[in-house]
Amino acid sequence: MENKTENNEAKILNAAKNIFQQKGMTGARMQEIADKAGINKALLHYYYRSKQLLFEAVFNQAFKIIAPKLGAVLNSDLPLFDKIKQFTQGYISFVIEHPYLPGFIIHELNQNPEFAQQLTKKKHFPNIQKFQKQIEQAVKMGEIKPISPNQLFVNIISLTVFPFVGAPLLKGMTNLNDAAYNDLLSSRKTEVSDFIINAIKQEK
Amino acid sequence: MENKTENNEAKILNAAKNIFQQKGMTGARMQEIADKAGINKALLHYYYRSKQLLFEAVFNQAFKIIAPKLGAVLNSDLPLFDKIKQFTQGYISFVIEHPYLPGFIIHELNQNPEFAQQLTKKKHFPNIQKFQKQIEQAVKMGEIKPISPNQLFVNIISLTVFPFVGAPLLKGMTNLNDAAYNDLLSSRKTEVSDFIINAIKQEK
DNA sequence: GTCTATAGCCAGATAGAC
DNA sequence: GTCTATCTGGCTATAGAC
């Protein structure tokens, strides 16, 4: 029966993840989550006490999945260009599997900016100092064109994440259907790093 | 008294714009909009009938403001590099004045994908065919490195828009305070186009 | 642990006086 | 046109049986 309990907790968290990520905290309904989990509302409250707490469980889990993935590559010992390649490829592949994740996190952080502050202090929050130093060094060595580490970092994240967050808009403007847009996203696994490296590499 | 009426309609729309853009359709409260407009709830319904209709008025107005701005530059007769410069500079300047606008539109489009479909057909929806042709041409002429027009377009929009949409996250990761982050955004008026042009220009 | 039934609240919408 | 008061429905949360 403990197995059953764990099953329910997992089923709820999974259903909640789906609904919250698609509709956001304010748009989600406990009834809908219960339906998706195949149980009733009372049980939701039995396991997670309140909508707010269930939401936080989902959000923290989402952040715990996505944040270390950011940090790991950036803090590795790879040369700069390899690091950029590995990061963009890995991240785009990952988000193709979890397309709602970035939009969800961004939207909820925009709703509760003070919530964002707290995250910064968590242990799994990505630290990019090493990456910033590496960029500075590469500029000094004349390996890449002069650029502020923060600007380059923002560019990398923007090129990687935005095509998912802004998918409906971009789909409309490029006039691509779903399949064609997914192809475009998939191509970006290599195209994004090519684009970035072309932008910064020092011509000989 | 007609003046008074128009004043109220405008005051409501303005208050609604603020609340909806910050909290989204599902997070917004009619009471809060009424308070911000300095009137009572009943009057909201008198002028706009329902929350849904008020929301649509706000959304359509937002889209009508932002969409032609996208299209105008892209359909001009400027040379490619000038066009990219003017577009990024103009857009970043504009969004600095309306920082919630892109996130609002993107989030609501993600909620109602069928809503996105309809937008495509509206007359003020930005048409990028001319821009796509121009990119193809520049590739053929050897003016820029080979790149798919859609990929380049997505890159331009990503670099321009995402730093606003993902501000809380990026602020946290770069460890910048509000003022410093705003400086970073402001610098992007010129930095983004430099970055893009470096990425695509053909080395001689 | 799991359910049904319901309490209690809150938000959108309307009635009706002025 | 503008207000106060109120209806109505829906949603979170809990009580209580099993």
CSV table of C-alpha atoms (C1' of nucleotides) in Angstrom, one decimal:
chain,number,residue,atom,x,y,z
A,1,MET,CA,0.0,0.0,0.0
A,2,GLU,CA,3.0,2.3,0.4
A,3,ASN,CA,3.6,1.6,-3.2
A,4,LYS,CA,0.1,2.7,-4.0
A,5,THR,CA,0.7,5.9,-2.0
A,6,GLU,CA,3.8,6.7,-3.9
A,7,ASN,CA,2.0,6.0,-7.1
A,8,ASN,CA,-0.6,8.5,-6.2
A,9,GLU,CA,1.9,11.2,-5.2
A,10,ALA,CA,3.7,10.6,-8.5
A,11,LYS,CA,0.5,10.5,-10.5
A,12,ILE,CA,-0.6,13.8,-9.0
A,13,LEU,CA,2.7,15.5,-9.4
A,14,ASN,CA,2.8,14.4,-13.0
A,15,ALA,CA,-0.8,15.5,-13.8
A,16,ALA,CA,-0.1,18.8,-12.0
A,17,LYS,CA,3.0,19.3,-14.0
A,18,ASN,CA,1.1,19.0,-17.2
A,19,ILE,CA,-1.7,21.3,-16.2
A,20,PHE,CA,0.4,24.0,-14.5
A,21,GLN,CA,2.9,24.1,-17.3
A,22,GLN,CA,0.2,24.6,-19.9
A,23,LYS,CA,-2.1,26.9,-18.0
A,24,GLY,CA,0.0,28.5,-15.4
A,25,MET,CA,-0.8,28.9,-11.7
A,26,THR,CA,-3.8,31.1,-12.1
A,27,GLY,CA,-5.2,29.3,-15.1
A,28,ALA,CA,-5.0,25.8,-13.7
A,29,ARG,CA,-7.9,24.1,-11.9
A,30,MET,CA,-7.6,21.6,-9.1
A,31,GLN,CA,-10.5,19.6,-10.7
A,32,GLU,CA,-8.6,19.3,-14.0
A,33,ILE,CA,-5.5,18.1,-12.2
A,34,ALA,CA,-7.5,15.5,-10.3
A,35,ASP,CA,-9.2,14.3,-13.5
A,36,LYS,CA,-5.9,14.0,-15.3
A,37,ALA,CA,-4.5,12.1,-12.3
A,38,GLY,CA,-7.5,9.8,-12.3
A,39,ILE,CA,-8.5,10.6,-8.7
A,40,ASN,CA,-10.7,13.1,-6.9
A,41,LYS,CA,-10.0,16.6,-5.6
A,42,ALA,CA,-10.0,15.7,-2.0
A,43,LEU,CA,-7.0,13.4,-2.5
A,44,LEU,CA,-5.1,16.3,-4.0
A,45,HIS,CA,-5.5,18.2,-0.8
A,46,TYR,CA,-4.7,15.2,1.2
A,47,TYR,CA,-1.3,14.8,-0.4
A,48,TYR,CA,-0.4,18.5,-1.1
A,49,ARG,CA,-2.5,20.5,1.3
A,50,SER,CA,-3.2,23.4,-1.0
A,51,LYS,CA,-3.0,24.5,-4.6
A,52,GLN,CA,-0.1,26.9,-3.7
A,53,LEU,CA,1.9,24.0,-2.2
A,54,LEU,CA,1.2,21.7,-5.1
A,55,PHE,CA,2.2,24.5,-7.5
A,56,GLU,CA,5.5,25.1,-5.6
A,57,ALA,CA,6.3,21.4,-5.7
A,58,VAL,CA,5.8,21.4,-9.5
A,59,PHE,CA,7.8,24.6,-10.0
A,60,ASN,CA,10.7,23.5,-7.8
A,61,GLN,CA,10.9,20.2,-9.6
A,62,ALA,CA,10.8,21.9,-12.9
A,63,PHE,CA,13.6,24.3,-11.9
A,64,LYS,CA,15.6,21.5,-10.4
A,65,ILE,CA,15.5,19.6,-13.7
A,66,ILE,CA,16.4,22.6,-15.9
A,67,ALA,CA,18.9,24.5,-13.8
A,68,PRO,CA,21.7,22.0,-13.3
A,69,LYS,CA,21.6,21.3,-17.0
A,70,LEU,CA,22.5,25.0,-17.5
A,71,GLY,CA,25.2,25.0,-15.0
A,72,ALA,CA,26.9,21.7,-15.8
A,73,VAL,CA,28.1,22.5,-19.2
A,74,LEU,CA,29.0,26.1,-18.5
A,75,ASN,CA,31.2,25.0,-15.6
A,76,SER,CA,33.0,22.3,-17.5
A,77,ASP,CA,36.6,22.5,-18.7
A,78,LEU,CA,35.8,22.5,-22.4
A,79,PRO,CA,37.3,25.1,-24.7
A,80,LEU,CA,34.9,28.0,-25.4
A,81,PHE,CA,33.7,27.0,-28.8
A,82,ASP,CA,33.2,23.4,-27.8
A,83,LYS,CA,31.3,24.5,-24.7
A,84,ILE,CA,29.0,26.7,-26.8
A,85,LYS,CA,28.4,23.8,-29.2
A,86,GLN,CA,27.6,21.3,-26.4
A,87,PHE,CA,25.5,23.7,-24.5
A,88,THR,CA,23.2,24.8,-27.4
A,89,GLN,CA,22.9,21.3,-28.8
A,90,GLY,CA,22.2,19.7,-25.4
A,91,TYR,CA,19.7,22.4,-24.4
A,92,ILE,CA,17.8,22.4,-27.6
A,93,SER,CA,17.5,18.6,-27.5
A,94,PHE,CA,16.3,18.8,-24.0
A,95,VAL,CA,13.7,21.4,-24.5
A,96,ILE,CA,12.3,19.7,-27.6
A,97,GLU,CA,11.3,17.0,-25.1
A,98,HIS,CA,9.9,19.5,-22.6
A,99,PRO,CA,8.6,22.3,-24.7
A,100,TYR,CA,6.4,24.0,-22.1
A,101,LEU,CA,9.1,24.2,-19.4
A,102,PRO,CA,10.9,27.4,-20.3
A,103,GLY,CA,7.7,29.4,-20.9
A,104,PHE,CA,6.2,28.1,-17.6
A,105,ILE,CA,9.2,29.1,-15.6
A,106,ILE,CA,9.6,32.5,-17.2
A,107,HIS,CA,5.9,33.3,-16.9
A,108,GLU,CA,5.7,32.4,-13.2
A,109,LEU,CA,8.9,34.3,-12.4
A,110,ASN,CA,7.4,37.3,-14.1
A,111,GLN,CA,4.4,37.0,-11.8
A,112,ASN,CA,6.4,36.7,-8.6
A,113,PRO,CA,9.7,38.7,-9.0
A,114,GLU,CA,10.4,38.2,-5.3
A,115,PHE,CA,10.2,34.5,-6.0
A,116,ALA,CA,13.0,34.9,-8.5
A,117,GLN,CA,15.2,36.5,-5.9
A,118,GLN,CA,15.0,33.5,-3.6
A,119,LEU,CA,15.9,31.1,-6.4
A,120,THR,CA,19.2,32.8,-6.9
A,121,LYS,CA,20.3,31.6,-3.5
A,122,LYS,CA,19.5,28.0,-4.0
A,123,LYS,CA,22.3,25.5,-4.4
A,124,HIS,CA,21.3,24.2,-7.7
A,125,PHE,CA,21.0,27.7,-9.2
A,126,PRO,CA,23.4,27.9,-12.2
A,127,ASN,CA,26.6,29.8,-11.6
A,128,ILE,CA,28.1,31.3,-14.7
A,129,GLN,CA,31.2,33.0,-13.2
A,130,LYS,CA,33.5,30.5,-14.7
A,131,PHE,CA,32.0,30.9,-18.1
A,132,GLN,CA,32.2,34.7,-17.8
A,133,LYS,CA,35.9,34.5,-16.9
A,134,GLN,CA,36.5,32.2,-19.9
A,135,ILE,CA,34.9,34.7,-22.3
A,136,GLU,CA,37.0,37.5,-20.9
A,137,GLN,CA,40.1,35.5,-21.3
A,138,ALA,CA,39.2,34.6,-24.9
A,139,VAL,CA,38.7,38.2,-25.7
A,140,LYS,CA,42.1,39.1,-24.1
A,141,MET,CA,43.8,36.4,-26.1
A,142,GLY,CA,42.4,37.7,-29.3
A,143,GLU,CA,40.6,34.4,-29.8
A,144,ILE,CA,37.2,36.1,-30.2
A,145,LYS,CA,36.1,39.7,-31.0
A,146,PRO,CA,35.6,42.0,-28.0
A,147,ILE,CA,32.2,41.4,-26.4
A,148,SER,CA,30.9,41.7,-22.9
A,149,PRO,CA,30.5,38.3,-21.2
A,150,ASN,CA,27.0,39.1,-20.1
A,151,GLN,CA,25.9,40.2,-23.6
A,152,LEU,CA,27.3,37.0,-25.1
A,153,PHE,CA,25.6,34.9,-22.4
A,154,VAL,CA,22.3,36.6,-23.0
A,155,ASN,CA,22.7,36.1,-26.7
A,156,ILE,CA,23.3,32.4,-26.2
A,157,ILE,CA,20.3,31.9,-24.0
A,158,SER,CA,18.0,34.0,-26.2
A,159,LEU,CA,18.9,32.0,-29.4
A,160,THR,CA,18.5,28.7,-27.5
A,161,VAL,CA,15.3,29.3,-25.6
A,162,PHE,CA,13.2,31.9,-27.4
A,163,PRO,CA,12.2,29.8,-30.4
A,164,PHE,CA,10.3,27.6,-27.9
A,165,VAL,CA,8.8,30.3,-25.8
A,166,GLY,CA,7.7,32.3,-28.8
A,167,ALA,CA,6.7,29.3,-30.9
A,168,PRO,CA,3.1,30.4,-31.8
A,169,LEU,CA,4.2,33.8,-32.8
A,170,LEU,CA,7.2,32.7,-34.8
A,171,LYS,CA,5.2,29.9,-36.4
A,172,GLY,CA,2.7,32.5,-37.6
A,173,MET,CA,5.2,35.0,-38.9
A,174,THR,CA,7.3,32.4,-40.7
A,175,ASN,CA,4.1,30.9,-42.0
A,176,LEU,CA,5.3,27.3,-41.2
A,177,ASN,CA,3.1,24.5,-40.1
A,178,ASP,CA,3.8,22.5,-37.0
A,179,ALA,CA,6.0,19.8,-38.7
A,180,ALA,CA,8.0,22.4,-40.6
A,181,TYR,CA,8.5,24.5,-37.5
A,182,ASN,CA,9.7,21.4,-35.6
A,183,ASP,CA,12.2,20.7,-38.3
A,184,LEU,CA,13.4,24.3,-38.0
A,185,LEU,CA,13.9,23.8,-34.2
A,186,SER,CA,15.7,20.5,-34.7
A,187,SER,CA,18.1,22.1,-37.2
A,188,ARG,CA,19.0,24.7,-34.6
A,189,LYS,CA,20.8,22.0,-32.6
A,190,THR,CA,23.8,22.8,-34.8
A,191,GLU,CA,22.8,26.0,-36.5
A,192,VAL,CA,22.7,28.1,-33.3
A,193,SER,CA,26.3,27.3,-32.3
A,194,ASP,CA,27.5,28.0,-35.9
A,195,PHE,CA,25.8,31.3,-35.8
A,196,ILE,CA,27.2,32.3,-32.5
A,197,ILE,CA,30.8,31.2,-33.3
A,198,ASN,CA,30.7,33.0,-36.6
A,199,ALA,CA,29.6,36.1,-34.7
A,200,ILE,CA,32.5,36.1,-32.3
A,201,LYS,CA,35.4,34.3,-33.8
A,202,GLN,CA,38.3,36.6,-34.6
A,203,GLU,CA,39.1,36.7,-38.3
A,204,LYS,CA,42.7,35.8,-39.0
B,1,MET,CA,-20.6,64.4,-21.4
B,2,GLU,CA,-19.5,62.5,-24.5
B,3,ASN,CA,-16.1,63.6,-23.5
B,4,LYS,CA,-16.6,62.1,-20.2
B,5,THR,CA,-17.7,58.8,-21.8
B,6,GLU,CA,-14.6,58.7,-23.9
B,7,ASN,CA,-12.5,59.5,-20.9
B,8,ASN,CA,-14.0,56.5,-19.1
B,9,GLU,CA,-13.6,54.2,-22.0
B,10,ALA,CA,-10.0,55.2,-22.3
B,11,LYS,CA,-9.3,55.1,-18.6
B,12,ILE,CA,-10.7,51.6,-18.5
B,13,LEU,CA,-8.8,50.4,-21.4
B,14,ASN,CA,-5.6,51.9,-20.0
B,15,ALA,CA,-6.1,50.3,-16.6
B,16,ALA,CA,-7.0,47.0,-18.2
B,17,LYS,CA,-3.9,47.1,-20.3
B,18,ASN,CA,-1.8,47.5,-17.2
B,19,ILE,CA,-3.4,44.7,-15.2
B,20,PHE,CA,-3.8,42.2,-18.0
B,21,GLN,CA,-0.3,42.7,-19.2
B,22,GLN,CA,1.1,42.1,-15.8
B,23,LYS,CA,-1.2,39.3,-14.6
B,24,GLY,CA,-2.5,37.8,-17.8
B,25,MET,CA,-6.1,37.0,-18.6
B,26,THR,CA,-6.6,34.4,-15.8
B,27,GLY,CA,-4.6,36.3,-13.2
B,28,ALA,CA,-6.4,39.7,-13.7
B,29,ARG,CA,-9.4,40.7,-11.5
B,30,MET,CA,-12.1,43.0,-12.7
B,31,GLN,CA,-12.1,44.6,-9.3
B,32,GLU,CA,-8.5,45.5,-9.6
B,33,ILE,CA,-9.0,47.0,-13.1
B,34,ALA,CA,-11.9,49.0,-11.8
B,35,ASP,CA,-9.8,50.3,-8.9
B,36,LYS,CA,-7.0,51.3,-11.1
B,37,ALA,CA,-9.4,53.1,-13.4
B,38,GLY,CA,-11.0,54.9,-10.5
B,39,ILE,CA,-14.5,53.6,-11.1
B,40,ASN,CA,-16.5,50.6,-10.0
B,41,LYS,CA,-17.0,47.2,-11.5
B,42,ALA,CA,-20.5,47.8,-12.8
B,43,LEU,CA,-19.1,50.4,-15.1
B,44,LEU,CA,-16.6,48.1,-16.6
B,45,HIS,CA,-19.4,45.8,-17.7
B,46,TYR,CA,-21.4,48.7,-18.9
B,47,TYR,CA,-18.6,49.6,-21.3
B,48,TYR,CA,-17.1,46.3,-22.2
B,49,ARG,CA,-19.8,43.8,-21.4
B,50,SER,CA,-17.6,41.0,-20.1
B,51,LYS,CA,-14.0,40.2,-19.0
B,52,GLN,CA,-13.4,38.3,-22.2
B,53,LEU,CA,-14.4,41.2,-24.4
B,54,LEU,CA,-12.4,43.7,-22.4
B,55,PHE,CA,-9.4,41.3,-22.6
B,56,GLU,CA,-9.8,41.0,-26.4
B,57,ALA,CA,-9.9,44.8,-26.7
B,58,VAL,CA,-6.7,45.0,-24.8
B,59,PHE,CA,-5.0,42.2,-26.7
B,60,ASN,CA,-6.0,43.5,-30.1
B,61,GLN,CA,-4.8,46.9,-29.3
B,62,ALA,CA,-1.5,45.6,-28.0
B,63,PHE,CA,-1.1,43.5,-31.2
B,64,LYS,CA,-2.1,46.4,-33.4
B,65,ILE,CA,0.7,48.5,-31.8
B,66,ILE,CA,3.4,46.0,-32.0
B,67,ALA,CA,2.7,44.2,-35.3
B,68,PRO,CA,3.0,47.0,-37.8
B,69,LYS,CA,6.2,48.0,-36.1
B,70,LEU,CA,7.6,44.6,-37.1
B,71,GLY,CA,6.3,44.8,-40.6
B,72,ALA,CA,7.2,48.4,-41.5
B,73,VAL,CA,11.0,48.0,-41.3
B,74,LEU,CA,11.1,44.5,-42.8
B,75,ASN,CA,9.2,45.6,-45.9
B,76,SER,CA,11.2,48.8,-46.4
B,77,ASP,CA,13.8,49.2,-49.3
B,78,LEU,CA,16.8,49.4,-47.1
B,79,PRO,CA,19.9,47.3,-47.8
B,80,LEU,CA,20.0,44.2,-45.6
B,81,PHE,CA,22.5,45.3,-43.0
B,82,ASP,CA,20.9,48.7,-42.6
B,83,LYS,CA,17.5,47.0,-42.2
B,84,ILE,CA,18.8,44.7,-39.5
B,85,LYS,CA,20.3,47.7,-37.7
B,86,GLN,CA,17.2,49.8,-37.9
B,87,PHE,CA,14.9,46.9,-36.9
B,88,THR,CA,16.8,45.9,-33.8
B,89,GLN,CA,17.5,49.4,-32.6
B,90,GLY,CA,13.9,50.5,-33.2
B,91,TYR,CA,12.4,47.4,-31.6
B,92,ILE,CA,14.6,47.4,-28.5
B,93,SER,CA,13.9,51.1,-28.0
B,94,PHE,CA,10.2,50.5,-28.3
B,95,VAL,CA,10.1,47.5,-25.9
B,96,ILE,CA,12.1,49.4,-23.3
B,97,GLU,CA,9.1,51.7,-23.2
B,98,HIS,CA,6.6,48.7,-23.1
B,99,PRO,CA,8.5,46.0,-21.3
B,100,TYR,CA,5.4,43.8,-20.5
B,101,LEU,CA,4.1,43.7,-24.1
B,102,PRO,CA,6.0,40.8,-25.6
B,103,GLY,CA,5.6,38.5,-22.6
B,104,PHE,CA,1.9,39.3,-22.5
B,105,ILE,CA,1.3,38.5,-26.2
B,106,ILE,CA,3.4,35.4,-26.1
B,107,HIS,CA,1.8,34.0,-23.0
B,108,GLU,CA,-1.7,34.6,-24.2
B,109,LEU,CA,-0.9,33.1,-27.6
B,110,ASN,CA,0.4,30.0,-25.9
B,111,GLN,CA,-2.8,29.7,-24.0
B,112,ASN,CA,-5.0,29.9,-27.1
B,113,PRO,CA,-3.1,28.6,-30.1
B,114,GLU,CA,-6.3,28.8,-32.2
B,115,PHE,CA,-6.2,32.5,-31.4
B,116,ALA,CA,-2.8,32.7,-33.0
B,117,GLN,CA,-4.1,31.2,-36.2
B,118,GLN,CA,-6.7,33.9,-36.6
B,119,LEU,CA,-4.2,36.7,-36.1
B,120,THR,CA,-2.2,35.5,-39.1
B,121,LYS,CA,-5.0,36.5,-41.3
B,122,LYS,CA,-5.4,40.0,-40.0
B,123,LYS,CA,-4.4,42.8,-42.3
B,124,HIS,CA,-1.9,44.3,-39.8
B,125,PHE,CA,-0.1,41.0,-39.3
B,126,PRO,CA,3.5,41.4,-40.3
B,127,ASN,CA,4.4,39.9,-43.7
B,128,ILE,CA,8.0,38.9,-43.9
B,129,GLN,CA,8.2,37.6,-47.5
B,130,LYS,CA,10.1,40.5,-48.8
B,131,PHE,CA,12.6,40.2,-46.1
B,132,GLN,CA,13.0,36.4,-46.7
B,133,LYS,CA,13.6,37.1,-50.4
B,134,GLN,CA,16.1,39.7,-49.6
B,135,ILE,CA,18.1,37.3,-47.4
B,136,GLU,CA,18.0,34.6,-50.1
B,137,GLN,CA,19.3,37.1,-52.6
B,138,ALA,CA,22.1,38.2,-50.3
B,139,VAL,CA,23.2,34.6,-49.9
B,140,LYS,CA,23.2,34.1,-53.6
B,141,MET,CA,25.2,37.2,-54.2
B,142,GLY,CA,27.8,36.0,-51.7
B,143,GLU,CA,27.2,39.0,-49.6
B,144,ILE,CA,26.4,36.9,-46.5
B,145,LYS,CA,27.2,33.4,-45.5
B,146,PRO,CA,24.6,30.7,-46.4
B,147,ILE,CA,21.7,30.7,-43.9
B,148,SER,CA,18.1,29.8,-44.2
B,149,PRO,CA,15.9,33.0,-44.2
B,150,ASN,CA,13.7,31.6,-41.5
B,151,GLN,CA,16.6,30.7,-39.2
B,152,LEU,CA,18.0,34.2,-39.6
B,153,PHE,CA,14.7,35.7,-38.9
B,154,VAL,CA,14.1,33.6,-35.8
B,155,ASN,CA,17.6,34.6,-34.6
B,156,ILE,CA,16.9,38.3,-35.0
B,157,ILE,CA,13.6,38.1,-33.1
B,158,SER,CA,15.1,35.9,-30.4
B,159,LEU,CA,18.0,38.3,-29.8
B,160,THR,CA,15.7,41.3,-29.8
B,161,VAL,CA,12.8,40.1,-27.7
B,162,PHE,CA,14.0,37.4,-25.3
B,163,PRO,CA,16.0,39.6,-23.0
B,164,PHE,CA,12.7,41.3,-22.1
B,165,VAL,CA,10.6,38.2,-21.8
B,166,GLY,CA,13.2,36.3,-19.8
B,167,ALA,CA,14.3,39.3,-17.7
B,168,PRO,CA,13.8,37.9,-14.2
B,169,LEU,CA,15.7,34.7,-15.1
B,170,LEU,CA,18.5,36.5,-16.9
B,171,LYS,CA,18.8,39.1,-14.2
B,172,GLY,CA,19.3,36.3,-11.7
B,173,MET,CA,21.8,34.3,-13.7
B,174,THR,CA,24.0,37.3,-14.7
B,175,ASN,CA,23.7,38.5,-11.1
B,176,LEU,CA,22.9,42.1,-12.2
B,177,ASN,CA,20.6,44.5,-10.3
B,178,ASP,CA,17.8,46.3,-12.1
B,179,ALA,CA,19.8,49.3,-13.1
B,180,ALA,CA,22.7,47.3,-14.5
B,181,TYR,CA,20.4,45.0,-16.3
B,182,ASN,CA,18.6,48.0,-17.9
B,183,ASP,CA,22.0,49.3,-19.0
B,184,LEU,CA,22.6,45.9,-20.6
B,185,LEU,CA,19.3,46.1,-22.4
B,186,SER,CA,20.1,49.7,-23.6
B,187,SER,CA,23.5,48.6,-25.0
B,188,ARG,CA,21.7,46.0,-27.0
B,189,LYS,CA,20.3,48.7,-29.3
B,190,THR,CA,23.6,48.6,-31.2
B,191,GLU,CA,25.2,45.4,-29.9
B,192,VAL,CA,22.5,43.1,-31.3
B,193,SER,CA,22.9,44.2,-34.9
B,194,ASP,CA,26.7,44.1,-34.6
B,195,PHE,CA,26.5,40.5,-33.4
B,196,ILE,CA,24.1,39.5,-36.1
B,197,ILE,CA,26.0,41.1,-38.9
B,198,ASN,CA,29.3,39.6,-37.7
B,199,ALA,CA,27.6,36.2,-37.7
B,200,ILE,CA,26.5,36.4,-41.3
B,201,LYS,CA,28.8,38.7,-43.2
B,202,GLN,CA,31.0,37.0,-45.8
B,203,GLU,CA,34.6,37.4,-45.0
B,204,LYS,CA,36.5,38.8,-47.9
C,1,DG,C1',-6.1,6.3,2.2
C,2,DT,C1',-10.0,7.3,-0.5
C,3,DC,C1',-14.4,8.7,-1.4
C,4,DT,C1',-19.0,12.0,-1.4
C,5,DA,C1',-21.0,15.9,0.0
C,6,DT,C1',-20.7,20.4,1.2
C,7,DA,C1',-18.9,24.6,3.4
C,8,DG,C1',-17.2,29.1,2.4
C,9,DC,C1',-15.4,32.3,-0.4
C,10,DC,C1',-14.5,35.0,-4.3
C,11,DA,C1',-15.2,36.7,-8.8
C,12,DG,C1',-18.0,38.0,-12.9
C,13,DA,C1',-22.1,39.7,-14.0
C,14,DT,C1',-26.7,42.1,-13.4
C,15,DA,C1',-30.8,44.7,-11.2
C,16,DG,C1',-32.4,48.7,-10.2
C,17,DA,C1',-32.2,53.4,-7.9
C,18,DC,C1',-30.6,57.9,-9.1
D,1,DG,C1',-24.0,57.2,-17.3
D,2,DT,C1',-22.9,56.0,-12.7
D,3,DC,C1',-23.5,54.0,-8.5
D,4,DT,C1',-24.8,50.3,-4.5
D,5,DA,C1',-26.4,46.0,-3.6
D,6,DT,C1',-26.9,41.4,-4.9
D,7,DC,C1',-27.2,37.2,-7.6
D,8,DT,C1',-25.0,33.2,-9.4
D,9,DG,C1',-21.6,30.1,-10.4
D,10,DG,C1',-17.4,28.1,-9.8
D,11,DC,C1',-13.4,27.1,-7.2
D,12,DT,C1',-10.5,25.9,-3.1
D,13,DA,C1',-10.7,23.5,0.8
D,14,DT,C1',-12.6,20.6,4.5
D,15,DA,C1',-15.8,17.4,7.1
D,16,DG,C1',-16.9,13.1,7.8
D,17,DA,C1',-18.3,8.3,6.2
D,18,DC,C1',-16.1,4.1,4.9
